[in-house]
Short mmCIF file of C-alpha atoms in Angstrom, two decimals:
data_model
loop_
_atom_site.label_atom_id
_atom_site.label_comp_id
_atom_site.label_asym_id
_atom_site.label_seq_id
_atom_site.Cartn_x
_atom_site.Cartn_y
_atom_site.Cartn_z
CA MET A 208 0.16 -0.14 0.06
CA THR A 209 1.32 3.64 -0.80
CA ASP A 210 0.81 6.42 1.68
CA HIS A 211 0.32 9.84 0.88
CA LEU A 212 3.14 12.10 1.91
CA ILE A 213 2.13 15.79 2.56
CA ILE A 214 5.05 18.36 1.21
CA PHE A 215 5.06 21.33 3.52
CA ASP A 216 7.55 23.83 1.82
CA THR A 217 8.87 26.76 4.08
CA THR A 218 11.02 28.37 1.78
CA LEU A 219 9.28 31.63 2.34
CA ARG A 220 9.67 31.45 6.16
CA ASP A 221 12.41 29.14 7.37
CA GLY A 222 14.10 29.74 4.01
CA GLU A 223 13.88 33.51 4.32
CA GLN A 224 14.96 33.70 7.75
CA SER A 225 18.65 32.82 6.81
CA PRO A 226 20.88 35.78 6.29
CA GLY A 227 20.56 37.69 2.83
CA MET A 228 17.46 35.45 1.85
CA SER A 229 15.05 38.45 2.31
CA MET A 230 12.57 38.85 -0.47
CA ASN A 231 10.15 41.40 -1.67
CA LEU A 232 6.32 40.71 -1.95
CA SER A 233 6.38 40.12 -5.67
CA GLU A 234 9.41 37.77 -5.37
CA LYS A 235 7.49 35.82 -2.55
CA LEU A 236 4.43 35.65 -4.85
CA MET A 237 6.43 34.42 -7.71
CA VAL A 238 7.75 31.71 -5.34
CA ALA A 239 4.29 30.93 -4.06
CA GLU A 240 2.99 30.47 -7.20
CA THR A 241 5.59 28.14 -8.18
CA LEU A 242 5.27 25.88 -5.14
CA ASP A 243 1.53 25.95 -5.99
CA ALA A 244 2.04 24.87 -9.44
CA MET A 245 4.63 21.81 -8.65
CA GLY A 246 2.38 20.24 -6.39
CA VAL A 247 3.23 21.47 -2.80
CA ASP A 248 0.25 20.78 -0.18
CA VAL A 249 1.18 23.33 2.24
CA ILE A 250 3.07 26.64 1.88
CA GLU A 251 4.15 28.28 4.84
CA ALA A 252 4.10 31.84 3.67
CA GLY A 253 6.01 33.46 6.49
CA PHE A 254 5.78 34.62 10.06
CA ALA A 255 2.90 37.39 9.89
CA ILE A 256 3.74 39.04 13.33
CA ALA A 257 7.31 39.57 12.23
CA SER A 258 6.56 42.88 10.32
CA GLN A 259 4.22 44.53 8.48
CA GLY A 260 5.88 43.65 4.96
CA ASP A 261 5.71 39.76 6.41
CA PHE A 262 1.87 40.28 7.24
CA ASP A 263 1.20 41.75 3.97
CA ALA A 264 3.08 38.93 2.19
CA VAL A 265 1.27 36.22 3.66
CA LEU A 266 -2.16 37.98 3.19
CA ALA A 267 -1.23 38.45 -0.63
CA ILE A 268 -0.34 34.87 -0.84
CA ALA A 269 -3.62 33.79 1.02
CA LYS A 270 -5.65 35.50 -1.53
CA GLN A 271 -3.87 34.38 -4.77
CA ILE A 272 -3.05 30.61 -4.18
CA LYS A 273 -5.77 28.62 -5.89
CA ASN A 274 -4.69 24.49 -4.40
CA ALA A 275 -2.03 24.61 -1.48
CA ALA A 276 -2.94 25.49 2.13
CA VAL A 277 -1.65 28.39 3.40
CA CYS A 278 0.12 28.78 6.83
CA SER A 279 1.51 31.32 8.95
CA LEU A 280 3.71 30.56 11.86
CA ALA A 281 3.02 32.02 15.15
CA ARG A 282 4.70 31.69 18.79
CA ALA A 283 2.42 30.75 21.60
CA LYS A 284 1.16 34.26 22.20
CA ARG A 285 -2.14 35.61 21.89
CA GLY A 286 -1.09 38.38 19.45
CA ASP A 287 0.85 36.25 17.23
CA ILE A 288 -1.88 33.83 16.71
CA GLU A 289 -4.38 36.63 15.90
CA ARG A 290 -2.17 37.97 13.54
CA ALA A 291 -1.33 34.78 11.86
CA ALA A 292 -5.27 34.51 11.55
CA GLU A 293 -6.06 37.44 10.15
CA ALA A 294 -3.12 37.07 7.17
CA VAL A 295 -4.19 33.51 6.28
CA LYS A 296 -8.15 34.06 6.43
CA PRO A 297 -8.58 34.83 2.75
CA ALA A 298 -6.80 31.29 1.92
CA LYS A 299 -8.71 28.39 0.39
CA ASN A 300 -7.76 26.15 3.23
CA PRO A 301 -5.74 28.47 6.01
CA ARG A 302 -3.56 26.77 8.62
CA ILE A 303 -2.34 28.30 11.66
CA HIS A 304 1.43 26.95 12.99
CA THR A 305 1.97 27.56 16.53
CA PHE A 306 4.92 26.22 18.41
CA MET A 307 6.51 26.05 21.92
CA SER A 308 10.01 24.87 23.28
CA THR A 309 10.08 21.60 25.05
CA SER A 310 13.57 20.85 25.89
CA GLU A 311 14.67 21.55 29.56
CA ILE A 312 17.74 23.55 27.98
CA HIS A 313 15.24 25.93 26.09
CA LEU A 314 12.70 25.97 28.79
CA THR A 315 15.59 26.82 31.49
CA HIS A 316 17.80 29.30 29.68
CA GLN A 317 15.46 30.95 26.93
CA TYR A 318 12.22 30.98 28.34
CA HIS A 319 12.88 30.64 32.09
CA ILE A 320 9.71 28.46 33.04
CA GLY A 321 9.10 24.65 33.78
CA GLN A 322 7.32 22.02 32.34
CA LYS A 323 3.93 23.04 33.93
CA GLU A 324 3.93 26.39 32.71
CA CYS A 325 5.02 24.90 29.35
CA LEU A 326 1.98 22.75 29.04
CA GLU A 327 -0.27 25.80 30.09
CA MET A 328 1.22 27.65 27.01
CA ILE A 329 0.89 24.76 24.61
CA LYS A 330 -2.87 24.44 25.76
CA ASP A 331 -3.95 28.16 25.65
CA SER A 332 -1.95 28.56 22.37
CA VAL A 333 -3.54 25.69 20.38
CA ILE A 334 -7.37 26.24 21.94
CA LEU A 335 -6.87 29.88 20.62
CA ALA A 336 -5.90 28.85 16.98
CA ARG A 337 -8.79 26.30 16.64
CA LYS A 338 -11.24 29.16 17.23
CA PHE A 339 -9.72 30.67 13.46
CA THR A 340 -9.17 27.51 11.66
CA GLY A 341 -9.70 23.89 11.74
CA ASN A 342 -6.16 23.31 10.30
CA VAL A 343 -3.95 23.64 13.31
CA GLU A 344 0.01 22.38 13.38
CA TRP A 345 1.50 22.53 16.47
CA SER A 346 5.49 22.19 16.81
CA ALA A 347 7.49 20.90 19.77
CA MET A 348 10.99 23.21 19.36
CA ASP A 349 14.17 21.39 20.28
CA ALA A 350 11.77 18.18 20.32
CA THR A 351 14.95 15.77 19.63
CA ARG A 352 16.83 16.98 22.78
CA THR A 353 13.46 16.69 24.82
CA ASN A 354 12.89 14.12 27.55
CA ARG A 355 10.73 11.69 25.74
CA ASP A 356 7.94 11.05 28.38
CA PHE A 357 7.75 14.93 28.31
CA LEU A 358 7.67 15.08 24.72
CA CYS A 359 4.65 12.61 24.79
CA LYS A 360 2.60 14.50 27.43
CA ALA A 361 3.08 17.82 25.19
CA VAL A 362 2.15 16.05 21.80
CA GLU A 363 -1.00 14.56 23.72
CA LEU A 364 -2.05 17.51 25.22
CA ALA A 365 -1.60 19.50 21.92
CA ILE A 366 -3.92 16.94 20.06
CA GLN A 367 -6.29 17.26 23.00
CA CYS A 368 -6.74 20.98 22.21
CA GLY A 369 -7.14 20.39 18.62
CA ALA A 370 -3.98 20.38 16.79
CA THR A 371 -4.39 18.13 13.62
CA THR A 372 -0.75 18.26 12.94
CA VAL A 373 2.22 17.71 15.51
CA ASN A 374 5.37 18.56 14.34
CA ILE A 375 8.61 17.11 15.90
CA PRO A 376 11.52 19.43 14.74
CA ASP A 377 15.28 18.56 14.97
CA THR A 378 15.78 22.33 15.59
CA VAL A 379 19.43 22.19 16.13
CA GLY A 380 20.21 19.28 13.33
CA TYR A 381 21.46 17.27 16.11
CA ALA A 382 19.63 13.98 15.30
CA THR A 383 21.09 10.92 13.12
CA PRO A 384 18.54 8.80 11.00
CA LYS A 385 18.55 6.04 13.70
CA ASP A 386 17.68 8.73 16.56
CA TYR A 387 15.01 10.35 14.39
CA GLY A 388 13.22 7.46 13.46
CA GLU A 389 13.21 6.00 16.68
CA LEU A 390 11.95 9.29 18.19
CA ILE A 391 8.85 9.15 15.90
CA ALA A 392 8.18 5.50 16.52
CA TYR A 393 8.45 6.05 20.30
CA LEU A 394 5.64 8.91 19.98
CA ARG A 395 3.41 6.70 17.92
CA ASP A 396 3.81 3.83 20.40
CA ASN A 397 3.23 6.13 23.60
CA VAL A 398 0.89 8.74 22.59
CA PRO A 399 -2.62 7.62 23.20
CA ASN A 400 -4.25 10.02 20.66
CA ILE A 401 -1.48 9.95 18.13
CA ASP A 402 -3.97 8.56 15.62
CA LYS A 403 -5.90 11.64 15.71
CA ALA A 404 -3.27 13.68 14.17
CA ILE A 405 -0.56 14.01 11.29
CA ILE A 406 3.10 13.56 12.59
CA SER A 407 5.34 16.25 10.70
CA THR A 408 9.05 16.11 10.37
CA HIS A 409 11.22 19.54 10.36
CA CYS A 410 14.91 18.47 10.11
CA GLN A 411 17.49 21.22 10.15
CA ASN A 412 20.90 20.07 8.31
CA ASP A 413 23.76 21.02 10.85
CA LEU A 414 24.90 17.57 10.38
CA GLY A 415 24.11 17.31 6.57
CA LEU A 416 21.65 14.53 7.71
CA ALA A 417 18.22 16.78 7.12
CA THR A 418 17.05 14.52 4.08
CA ALA A 419 18.16 11.62 5.45
CA ASN A 420 16.48 12.24 8.92
CA SER A 421 13.34 13.17 7.42
CA LEU A 422 12.76 10.03 5.27
CA ALA A 423 13.52 8.09 8.43
CA GLY A 424 10.82 9.67 10.08
CA ALA A 425 8.50 9.26 7.33
CA LEU A 426 9.59 5.61 7.52
CA ALA A 427 8.91 5.39 11.07
CA GLY A 428 5.39 6.99 10.68
CA ALA A 429 5.54 10.48 9.90
CA ARG A 430 3.25 11.61 7.10
CA GLN A 431 4.17 15.15 6.47
CA ILE A 432 7.94 16.43 5.49
CA GLU A 433 8.88 19.94 6.12
CA CYS A 434 11.52 21.13 3.57
CA THR A 435 12.60 24.21 1.18
CA ILE A 436 13.72 24.76 -2.11
CA ASN A 437 17.32 23.95 -2.47
CA GLY A 438 17.27 23.47 1.27
CA ILE A 439 17.73 26.72 2.37
CA GLY A 440 17.32 28.07 5.76
CA GLU A 441 18.57 28.54 9.22
CA ARG A 442 22.38 28.02 9.51
CA ALA A 443 23.09 25.19 7.24
CA GLY A 444 19.38 24.92 5.99
CA ASN A 445 16.80 22.46 5.99
CA ALA A 446 15.87 18.94 4.21
CA SER A 447 15.93 19.87 0.59
CA LEU A 448 12.47 19.19 -1.34
CA GLU A 449 14.06 18.04 -4.28
CA GLU A 450 16.18 15.62 -2.49
CA VAL A 451 13.19 14.30 -0.62
CA VAL A 452 10.95 13.98 -3.65
CA MET A 453 13.30 12.46 -5.80
CA ALA A 454 14.64 9.87 -3.04
CA ILE A 455 11.04 8.78 -2.83
CA LYS A 456 10.45 8.65 -6.48
CA THR A 457 13.83 6.96 -7.19
CA ARG A 458 13.35 4.40 -4.50
CA ARG A 459 9.93 3.42 -4.47
CA ASP A 460 11.20 -0.07 -2.80
CA ILE A 461 12.40 1.61 0.11
CA PHE A 462 9.97 4.51 0.38
CA PRO A 463 6.32 3.26 -0.27
CA PHE A 464 4.84 6.97 -0.38
CA GLU A 465 3.61 8.86 -3.06
CA THR A 466 3.37 12.66 -3.32
CA LYS A 467 1.85 15.26 -5.27
CA ILE A 468 4.62 17.08 -6.58
CA ASP A 469 5.34 17.17 -10.41
CA ALA A 470 9.00 16.87 -10.42
CA THR A 471 9.46 18.44 -13.64
CA HIS A 472 8.94 21.61 -12.17
CA ILE A 473 12.07 21.00 -9.80
CA THR A 474 14.53 22.73 -11.99
CA ARG A 475 12.57 25.47 -12.46
CA ALA A 476 11.84 26.30 -8.97
CA SER A 477 15.43 25.91 -7.74
CA ARG A 478 16.81 28.32 -10.46
CA LEU A 479 14.03 30.96 -9.52
CA VAL A 480 15.04 30.49 -5.71
CA GLN A 481 18.57 30.92 -6.51
CA ASN A 482 17.69 33.82 -8.93
CA ILE A 483 15.60 35.76 -6.35
CA THR A 484 17.98 35.14 -3.10
CA GLY A 485 21.28 34.80 -5.01
CA ALA A 486 22.11 31.91 -3.10
CA LEU A 487 23.87 29.61 -5.71
CA VAL A 488 23.89 26.17 -4.89
CA GLN A 489 27.21 24.07 -5.41
CA VAL A 490 27.87 22.37 -8.50
CA ASN A 491 27.66 19.22 -7.25
CA LYS A 492 24.32 19.79 -5.42
CA ALA A 493 22.05 16.68 -5.74
CA ILE A 494 19.55 16.98 -8.26
CA VAL A 495 19.71 20.80 -9.08
CA GLY A 496 23.67 21.38 -9.10
CA ALA A 497 25.21 22.02 -12.43
CA ASN A 498 27.35 18.99 -12.28
CA ALA A 499 24.21 16.54 -11.06
CA PHE A 500 23.82 15.03 -14.69
CA ALA A 501 27.48 15.48 -15.92
CA HIS A 502 29.94 12.81 -16.37
CA GLU A 503 33.60 13.44 -16.98
CA SER A 504 35.43 10.21 -16.23
CA GLY A 505 35.89 8.23 -19.43
CA ILE A 506 34.04 5.00 -17.92
CA HIS A 507 31.27 6.78 -16.94
CA GLN A 508 30.86 8.42 -20.23
CA ASP A 509 30.91 5.25 -21.94
CA GLY A 510 28.40 3.81 -19.81
CA VAL A 511 25.93 6.46 -20.12
CA LEU A 512 26.61 6.85 -24.18
CA LYS A 513 25.70 3.10 -24.03
CA HIS A 514 22.74 3.14 -21.92
CA ALA A 515 22.00 6.03 -19.65
CA ALA A 516 20.72 3.94 -16.38
CA THR A 517 24.20 2.62 -16.44
CA TYR A 518 25.19 5.93 -14.33
CA GLU A 519 22.03 7.96 -13.95
CA ILE A 520 19.44 6.56 -11.45
CA MET A 521 16.88 9.40 -12.91
CA THR A 522 17.15 11.59 -15.98
CA PRO A 523 17.59 15.25 -16.45
CA GLU A 524 14.04 15.34 -17.91
CA SER A 525 12.43 13.77 -15.11
CA VAL A 526 13.56 16.90 -12.78
CA GLY A 527 12.51 19.48 -15.77
CA LEU A 528 16.08 19.90 -17.03
CA THR A 529 15.99 19.67 -20.71
CA LYS A 530 18.58 20.74 -23.60
CA SER A 531 18.61 24.44 -24.75
CA ASN A 532 16.94 24.61 -27.89
CA LEU A 533 17.96 27.34 -30.41
CA VAL A 534 14.49 28.52 -31.60
CA LEU A 535 14.02 32.18 -30.64
CA GLY A 536 15.78 35.06 -32.56
CA LYS A 537 15.28 38.39 -33.22
CA HIS A 538 12.88 37.72 -36.10
CA SER A 539 10.64 35.83 -33.66
CA GLY A 540 7.05 36.78 -33.04
CA ARG A 541 4.86 37.10 -29.97
CA HIS A 542 3.21 33.96 -30.90
CA ALA A 543 6.36 32.00 -30.74
CA PHE A 544 7.50 33.76 -27.36
CA LYS A 545 4.10 33.09 -25.72
CA ASP A 546 4.55 29.27 -26.76
CA LYS A 547 8.01 29.14 -25.64
CA ILE A 548 7.09 30.71 -22.23
CA LYS A 549 4.44 28.31 -22.01
CA HIS A 550 6.44 25.50 -22.78
CA LEU A 551 8.92 26.40 -19.98
CA GLY A 552 6.22 26.43 -17.31
CA PHE A 553 5.25 30.15 -17.03
CA ASN A 554 1.64 31.45 -16.96
CA ILE A 555 1.70 35.30 -17.34
CA GLY A 556 -0.71 37.80 -18.16
CA ASP A 557 -1.04 39.96 -21.15
CA ASN A 558 0.69 43.12 -19.72
CA ALA A 559 3.58 41.16 -18.29
CA LEU A 560 3.68 39.14 -21.52
CA GLU A 561 4.08 42.45 -23.45
CA GLU A 562 6.92 44.03 -21.28
CA ALA A 563 8.60 40.23 -21.38
CA PHE A 564 8.39 40.60 -25.17
CA THR A 565 9.86 43.87 -25.37
CA ARG A 566 12.74 42.89 -23.26
CA PHE A 567 13.04 39.87 -25.32
CA LYS A 568 13.55 41.88 -28.66
CA GLU A 569 16.31 43.95 -26.41
CA LEU A 570 18.02 40.84 -26.00
CA ALA A 571 17.77 39.38 -29.24
CA ASP A 572 19.39 42.34 -30.85
CA LYS A 573 22.40 41.96 -28.64
CA LYS A 574 22.38 38.15 -28.58
CA LYS A 575 22.40 35.68 -31.79
CA ASP A 576 21.15 32.54 -30.13
CA ILE A 577 18.38 32.94 -27.41
CA TYR A 578 18.55 29.72 -25.23
CA ASP A 579 15.70 28.59 -22.70
CA GLU A 580 17.91 29.58 -19.80
CA ASP A 581 18.08 33.19 -21.40
CA ILE A 582 14.37 33.26 -21.33
CA VAL A 583 13.71 31.93 -17.93
CA ALA A 584 16.34 34.53 -16.51
CA LEU A 585 14.81 37.35 -18.32
CA LEU A 586 11.15 36.52 -16.90
CA ASP A 587 12.52 35.97 -13.52
CA MET A 588 14.37 38.97 -13.44
CA GLY A 589 11.72 41.14 -14.78
CA ALA A 590 8.64 40.36 -12.94
CA SER A 591 10.10 41.29 -9.56
CA ARG A 592 11.75 44.67 -10.00
CA VAL A 593 8.77 46.89 -11.26
CA ALA A 594 7.99 48.63 -7.59
CA ASP A 595 11.93 49.04 -7.18
CA ARG A 596 12.39 52.59 -5.58
CA VAL A 597 15.94 52.38 -7.48
CA GLN A 598 15.91 51.28 -10.88
CA PHE A 599 18.84 50.89 -13.45
CA ALA A 600 18.56 53.47 -16.41
CA SER A 601 21.95 53.29 -18.51
CA LEU A 602 25.56 52.66 -18.23
CA HIS A 603 28.50 53.66 -20.22
CA ILE A 604 31.96 52.61 -19.12
CA THR A 605 35.30 53.77 -20.26
CA CYS A 606 38.12 51.36 -19.18
CA GLY A 607 41.38 49.82 -20.35
CA SER A 608 45.04 48.79 -19.22
CA THR A 609 45.88 52.70 -19.54
CA GLY A 610 43.01 53.92 -17.36
CA PRO A 611 41.36 55.70 -15.99
CA GLN A 612 38.44 53.39 -15.48
CA THR A 613 35.23 55.84 -15.70
CA ALA A 614 31.25 54.97 -15.46
CA MET A 615 28.83 57.15 -16.63
CA LEU A 616 25.72 56.20 -14.73
CA SER A 617 21.98 57.15 -15.11
CA LEU A 618 19.16 55.56 -12.52
CA ARG A 619 15.80 56.31 -11.82
CA VAL A 620 15.32 57.04 -8.16
CA ASP A 621 11.87 57.30 -6.68
CA GLY A 622 10.93 58.08 -10.67
CA GLU A 623 13.59 60.68 -11.04
CA VAL A 624 16.31 60.33 -13.21
CA ARG A 625 19.97 60.78 -11.40
CA ARG A 626 23.18 60.82 -13.33
CA VAL A 627 26.81 60.91 -12.26
CA THR A 628 30.20 60.40 -13.75
CA VAL A 629 32.67 58.48 -11.27
CA GLU A 630 36.35 57.23 -11.42
CA GLY A 631 37.23 53.90 -9.89
CA GLN A 632 39.94 51.43 -9.55
CA GLY A 633 38.68 49.33 -12.39
CA PRO A 634 35.40 49.26 -14.08
CA ILE A 635 33.26 47.54 -11.33
CA ASP A 636 34.64 49.71 -8.74
CA ALA A 637 33.78 52.92 -10.72
CA THR A 638 29.99 51.39 -11.57
CA PHE A 639 29.42 50.57 -7.62
CA SER A 640 31.01 53.73 -6.70
CA ALA A 641 28.74 55.75 -9.26
CA ILE A 642 25.73 53.97 -7.37
CA LYS A 643 26.85 54.89 -4.30
CA ALA A 644 27.07 58.56 -5.33
CA LEU A 645 23.41 58.34 -6.56
CA VAL A 646 21.83 56.28 -3.75
CA PRO A 647 24.14 57.26 -0.87
CA HIS A 648 24.49 54.39 1.87
CA GLU A 649 26.84 52.56 4.45
CA ALA A 650 26.39 49.11 3.33
CA LYS A 651 29.59 47.02 2.54
CA LEU A 652 30.03 44.59 -0.46
CA GLN A 653 30.47 41.18 1.18
CA LEU A 654 30.29 39.01 -2.33
CA TYR A 655 30.71 39.74 -5.51
CA GLN A 656 30.39 36.84 -8.02
CA VAL A 657 30.04 36.39 -11.97
CA SER A 658 28.79 33.27 -14.03
CA ALA A 659 27.15 32.67 -17.25
CA ILE A 660 23.99 31.56 -17.83
CA THR A 661 24.68 29.64 -21.04
CA GLN A 662 27.74 28.98 -23.31
CA GLY A 663 29.30 31.44 -26.00
CA THR A 664 30.95 34.58 -26.04
CA ASP A 665 27.65 36.40 -26.10
CA ALA A 666 26.26 34.46 -23.31
CA GLN A 667 24.35 36.49 -20.38
CA ALA A 668 26.18 37.41 -17.40
CA GLU A 669 24.62 36.32 -14.03
CA VAL A 670 26.01 38.15 -11.04
CA ASN A 671 25.40 37.78 -7.64
CA VAL A 672 26.35 40.54 -4.67
CA ARG A 673 26.00 40.41 -1.12
CA LEU A 674 25.67 43.46 1.00
CA GLU A 675 26.00 44.15 4.72
CA ALA A 676 24.66 46.99 6.44
CA ALA A 677 26.06 48.75 9.47
CA ASP A 678 23.67 46.75 11.93
CA GLY A 679 24.62 43.52 10.48
CA THR A 680 21.56 42.88 7.66
CA ILE A 681 23.00 41.14 5.09
CA VAL A 682 21.23 40.88 1.58
CA ASN A 683 21.91 39.09 -1.55
CA GLY A 684 21.18 40.83 -5.24
CA HIS A 685 21.05 39.35 -8.68
CA GLY A 686 21.34 40.73 -12.13
CA SER A 687 21.69 39.16 -15.49
CA ASN A 688 22.35 40.81 -18.85
CA ILE A 689 24.52 40.33 -21.86
CA ASP A 690 26.99 42.97 -20.46
CA THR A 691 28.78 41.81 -17.09
CA LEU A 692 28.99 45.46 -15.85
CA VAL A 693 25.53 46.20 -16.84
CA ALA A 694 24.38 42.89 -14.97
CA SER A 695 26.69 43.95 -11.93
CA ALA A 696 24.94 47.26 -11.77
CA VAL A 697 21.66 45.62 -11.76
CA ALA A 698 22.73 43.14 -9.00
CA TYR A 699 23.89 45.63 -6.53
CA ILE A 700 20.74 47.94 -7.25
CA ASN A 701 18.97 45.04 -6.45
CA ALA A 702 20.67 44.21 -3.03
CA LEU A 703 20.02 48.05 -2.49
CA ASN A 704 16.28 47.80 -2.88
CA LYS A 705 16.17 44.65 -0.47
CA LEU A 706 17.98 46.51 2.06
CA GLN A 707 15.70 49.37 2.01
CA MET A 708 12.96 47.02 1.98
CA LEU A 709 14.10 45.58 5.21
CA GLN A 710 14.49 48.94 6.68
CA ASN A 711 11.13 50.18 5.77
CA SER A 712 9.54 47.12 7.22
CA GLN A 713 11.42 47.58 10.63
CA LYS A 714 11.45 43.83 11.22
CA ILE A 715 11.55 42.62 14.62
CA ASN A 716 14.75 40.54 15.76
CA LEU A 717 12.52 37.40 16.30
CA ILE A 718 13.84 34.29 18.02
CA THR A 719 15.18 31.17 16.18
CA VAL A 720 12.52 28.98 15.61
CA HIS A 721 12.74 25.08 14.45
#
C-alpha cells in the first residue's frame, strides 16, 4: 500500500530567515505560485507577526494561491496567533502553525519556565488557534533534545486541544536517522491519541542529515515532511524538497509513499529561488547542481552513451532539465515567444507578456542565439523589479589597461532620473562607486560573483552581490545581462532595494525557530 506524504514547503518562512535571503512581495508571490503549480500541499508563507511586510506577504499569498494550504507561523502568544489568523483568513485552506519549546535547555535558559508552565502555554495557544481554523499545526521546538516522556505529554495535550498536525523538529540538526526514526516510532507507541493527528518532520541540516532524517521519520510513521527549495534555511539549512521528492520517486522499493509534486518543475523552482535570493547551489548539489547530470570520467561517459541507466538513477528530464533549443531570435514573433513561455512552465498575463516580449527583443538584438535559460532569466528578473524604488537606466564605461576607468551611470530613484560620472579602480569599482554617489549608503560589499547563464562569448552574465549594512543586516542581489558590467550594476541595485525594503519594514528580531 502506498501512503500519501504531505509536502510542507517553508522556503518563504524558514528559508527566508537565513541571512541575505529576504524577498520582496512580488518575489514571494512568484515563489508561492511556483510551489503551488508544482503540487506542494502546504506553503508556509511567513511569520505574520514579524513585520508589516511579512503580514502583507502572507495575506497576498493567501488571496492568490489556488490549491495549496497557506500557513503562517506563530509563537505561543495571543498577538502572534491573532495576527496569523488575520493573514491566512482569505486562503482556500488556511493553517495556523504555532510552536513552543519543550527541551529542558530551552525552557530553563530561554523561557525561564518549568514544564507545567510550558504545558499551559501549549494548551492556551492551540485552543486559541482552533477558534480561527480547523487546520492547526503545533510544533515542539527542540524536540530531539526533549525528555521523551515529557514530549509525549506535550504532543498528547496539543492533540487534545485541537492540533491536527504535530511537528517534531530537529531544531538544531542534532539527530541521526536512527535517533530520529526511533523518536517518531516512540511517539506513535506512547501517545494515546496520536492517530488523531498527522506527524510531521522538520529537520535542520547542521550535520548534513536533514533529508536522511526526514525520510527516516516518514518510514517510522510521519506523513508530512517540512522542507525548502535548495535546502535553504537557518544556519546550514533544511531538508531539501528536491532531494526528498526524488529519493521517494527513485527508491519506491524503500519508500512506499506518493506525493503530489510534479518533479518536472524542480529545476525551474530551484533556479527561481537562486535568482531571487542570490544563493547559488554548489555545482555538485544533488538533483539541481550544475554537475548533477554531468559525466567526465571516461568509464562513466562510455556507460551513459551506451545506456543512460548505467550511471544515471534518474533522467535530467524527470526534474525538468532539458537541453536548450535554439528556436528563438530577433525575428521571432509574439506567438512563438508566448508558446515558448508556456513550454517553460510560465503563466503570465497580457501586460506582463508584452513587457517580457519587449525585453526579449532587446536581448535578441544583442545576442544571436536565445536559449531557454536566457528566457527563464529574463522572466525571473523582470517580474520582480517593477516596484523597486531604485531602477537601472543606463551605464557607459570607459576602461582599459591605461586608465582611468570611468562609469557614467543613470538611475531612476523614486521616478526621478539621476546621473553621475565617477572614476574608480577598475570598471566594477567605478560602477559601484557611481551607484553609491547617486544612492548614498553605508552598506559594505561582502561578495561579488559572476557566472555565465549559457555558453558562448555572447552569453548573458549572471551576477550575485552580497551587501552588509552597519547593523549587520545581510542581503543578496542578483542581475543578468549580456553585458557583465550592466548585470553587476543591476545586481548591486537589487541588493540596495532589498536593504531598503528591510529597513522600511522595521523587521522584529524574532527568536530562532525550528
